[in-house]
Amino acid sequence: VHAGPWLRETLAALRDPAAAEARHPGKTLHATLRHYQADGVNWLWFLQELGLGACLADDMGLGKTIQVISLLLILKKQKAGPSLLVVPASLLANWQQEIVRFAPSLRCLFLHSSQMKREVLATYNETLKHEASAYDAIFTTYAMASRLEGLCDATWRLVILDEAQAIKNPGSKQTKAIKKIPARSRIAMTGTPVENRLGDLWSLFDFLNPGLLGTAGRFKSFIKHLEKREHVSYSPLRNLVSPYILRRLKTDKTIISDLPDKTEVRAYCHLSKPQATLYQRCVKEMARTIEQAEGMERRGMVLKYLMRFKQICNHPAQ
């Protein structure tokens, strides 16, 4: 297959963010983007214009949030319609602060019990279909997304997941609920596209670009085939997914050169007397307990006491 001029340019922009058409939110963004952040915004805009899913996998600290906020501002200028952002509950306040600081013109709604009364929150299951268009971005959490059925009734320009490794388990209720939410395009923000195993990557792309990696069963067969090669090479898989993943590293001086080198300092925290007493008592108790247990019960006891040791080290009150 030989690509014509238009397709050749499109494929080049997919593979090289710097080749994508420049887009900027203008004065509505109260910040100055670094060069690689501007490239990231252009790349995200380009993929969502094509209706493709994109995985923004920059290292932590390189500004994934500011890139997504810039994209939301560009879409606002185009009157493209509302976007849905699903984030961990612990990051909801952080997003709120970043929006106020960098993009106060964005009209945002935060659907979470920390932001509104539960009775009011429940009404959005019925009204969200009609009210969503009044906002540029609606934020909710992973837990809320599986409860708010009204999210599936609204029309979303983008569905964006922060810390997208939360959907690595394709069989969980949370993952299934999020994948049902319709959108013209989807974006995943994660520093770890593959956290533990390649199945994580399949689940991520089943959200971003459903069908690209086939079914879960076919993907497993494909991986087994790659592993049986004389020289184990995942280049066919890498070639397949790389156009949809943008990953820049803090250690790459061509990306960012003014970061100081990482320094690691070991700090030894000794147990207080109450902690040491509890810890020793717990060790003796565990030794007695596991002597009398067998099989899975014994394994369960070990895990139980490991958790207890962690709690004692954190604070005796636990």
mmCIF file of N, CA, C and O in Angstrom, residues 221-239:
data_model
loop_
_atom_site.group_PDB
_atom_site.id
_atom_site.type_symbol
_atom_site.label_atom_id
_atom_site.label_comp_id
_atom_site.label_asym_id
_atom_site.label_seq_id
_atom_site.Cartn_x
_atom_site.Cartn_y
_atom_site.Cartn_z
ATOM 1 N N SER A 221 -2.933 -14.470 22.087
ATOM 2 C CA SER A 221 -2.301 -15.357 21.109
ATOM 3 C C SER A 221 -1.186 -14.636 20.365
ATOM 4 O O SER A 221 -0.125 -15.216 20.098
ATOM 5 N N PHE A 222 -1.432 -13.377 20.033
ATOM 6 C CA PHE A 222 -0.442 -12.557 19.332
ATOM 7 C C PHE A 222 0.819 -12.395 20.183
ATOM 8 O O PHE A 222 1.945 -12.542 19.703
ATOM 9 N N ILE A 223 0.643 -12.124 21.477
ATOM 10 C CA ILE A 223 1.772 -11.950 22.392
ATOM 11 C C ILE A 223 2.547 -13.256 22.547
ATOM 12 O O ILE A 223 3.782 -13.270 22.542
ATOM 13 N N LYS A 224 1.835 -14.386 22.657
ATOM 14 C CA LYS A 224 2.500 -15.691 22.766
ATOM 15 C C LYS A 224 3.326 -15.977 21.525
ATOM 16 O O LYS A 224 4.431 -16.536 21.598
ATOM 17 N N HIS A 225 2.800 -15.583 20.363
ATOM 18 C CA HIS A 225 3.535 -15.764 19.106
ATOM 19 C C HIS A 225 4.822 -14.948 19.113
ATOM 20 O O HIS A 225 5.880 -15.438 18.693
ATOM 21 N N LEU A 226 4.746 -13.710 19.606
ATOM 22 C CA LEU A 226 5.943 -12.863 19.671
ATOM 23 C C LEU A 226 6.976 -13.452 20.630
ATOM 24 O O LEU A 226 8.185 -13.394 20.378
ATOM 25 N N GLU A 227 6.482 -14.001 21.753
ATOM 26 C CA GLU A 227 7.396 -14.541 22.768
ATOM 27 C C GLU A 227 8.104 -15.811 22.295
ATOM 28 O O GLU A 227 9.195 -16.135 22.795
ATOM 29 N N LYS A 228 7.512 -16.530 21.341
ATOM 30 C CA LYS A 228 8.115 -17.771 20.845
ATOM 31 C C LYS A 228 9.218 -17.520 19.813
ATOM 32 O O LYS A 228 9.899 -18.460 19.395
ATOM 33 N N ARG A 229 9.370 -16.277 19.400
ATOM 34 C CA ARG A 229 10.405 -15.973 18.419
ATOM 35 C C ARG A 229 11.785 -16.298 18.976
ATOM 36 O O ARG A 229 12.017 -16.224 20.180
ATOM 37 N N GLU A 230 12.704 -16.604 18.076
ATOM 38 C CA GLU A 230 14.068 -16.924 18.500
ATOM 39 C C GLU A 230 14.678 -15.725 19.226
ATOM 40 O O GLU A 230 15.318 -15.860 20.260
ATOM 41 N N HIS A 231 14.490 -14.565 18.644
ATOM 42 C CA HIS A 231 14.913 -13.328 19.306
ATOM 43 C C HIS A 231 13.626 -12.596 19.682
ATOM 44 O O HIS A 231 12.932 -12.078 18.810
ATOM 45 N N VAL A 232 13.314 -12.608 20.981
ATOM 46 C CA VAL A 232 12.040 -12.017 21.439
ATOM 47 C C VAL A 232 11.998 -10.547 21.043
ATOM 48 O O VAL A 232 12.843 -9.755 21.432
ATOM 49 N N SER A 233 11.046 -10.198 20.225
ATOM 50 C CA SER A 233 10.932 -8.820 19.747
ATOM 51 C C SER A 233 9.472 -8.406 19.739
ATOM 52 O O SER A 233 8.618 -9.100 19.180
ATOM 53 N N TYR A 234 9.216 -7.282 20.370
ATOM 54 C CA TYR A 234 7.856 -6.757 20.410
ATOM 55 C C TYR A 234 7.671 -5.612 19.408
ATOM 56 O O TYR A 234 6.738 -4.844 19.520
ATOM 57 N N SER A 235 8.571 -5.530 18.437
ATOM 58 C CA SER A 235 8.493 -4.417 17.481
ATOM 59 C C SER A 235 7.179 -4.385 16.694
ATOM 60 O O SER A 235 6.659 -3.296 16.432
ATOM 61 N N PRO A 236 6.574 -5.539 16.312
ATOM 62 C CA PRO A 236 5.278 -5.445 15.623
ATOM 63 C C PRO A 236 4.215 -4.770 16.488
ATOM 64 O O PRO A 236 3.420 -3.971 15.989
ATOM 65 N N LEU A 237 4.202 -5.092 17.786
ATOM 66 C CA LEU A 237 3.248 -4.463 18.701
ATOM 67 C C LEU A 237 3.579 -2.986 18.874
ATOM 68 O O LEU A 237 2.691 -2.130 18.867
ATOM 69 N N ARG A 238 4.879 -2.692 19.011
ATOM 70 C CA ARG A 238 5.302 -1.297 19.191
ATOM 71 C C ARG A 238 4.911 -0.454 17.971
ATOM 72 O O ARG A 238 4.431 0.674 18.106
ATOM 73 N N ASN A 239 5.109 -1.011 16.779
ATOM 74 C CA ASN A 239 4.757 -0.282 15.558
ATOM 75 C C ASN A 239 3.257 -0.032 15.464
ATOM 76 O O ASN A 239 2.817 0.987 14.924
#
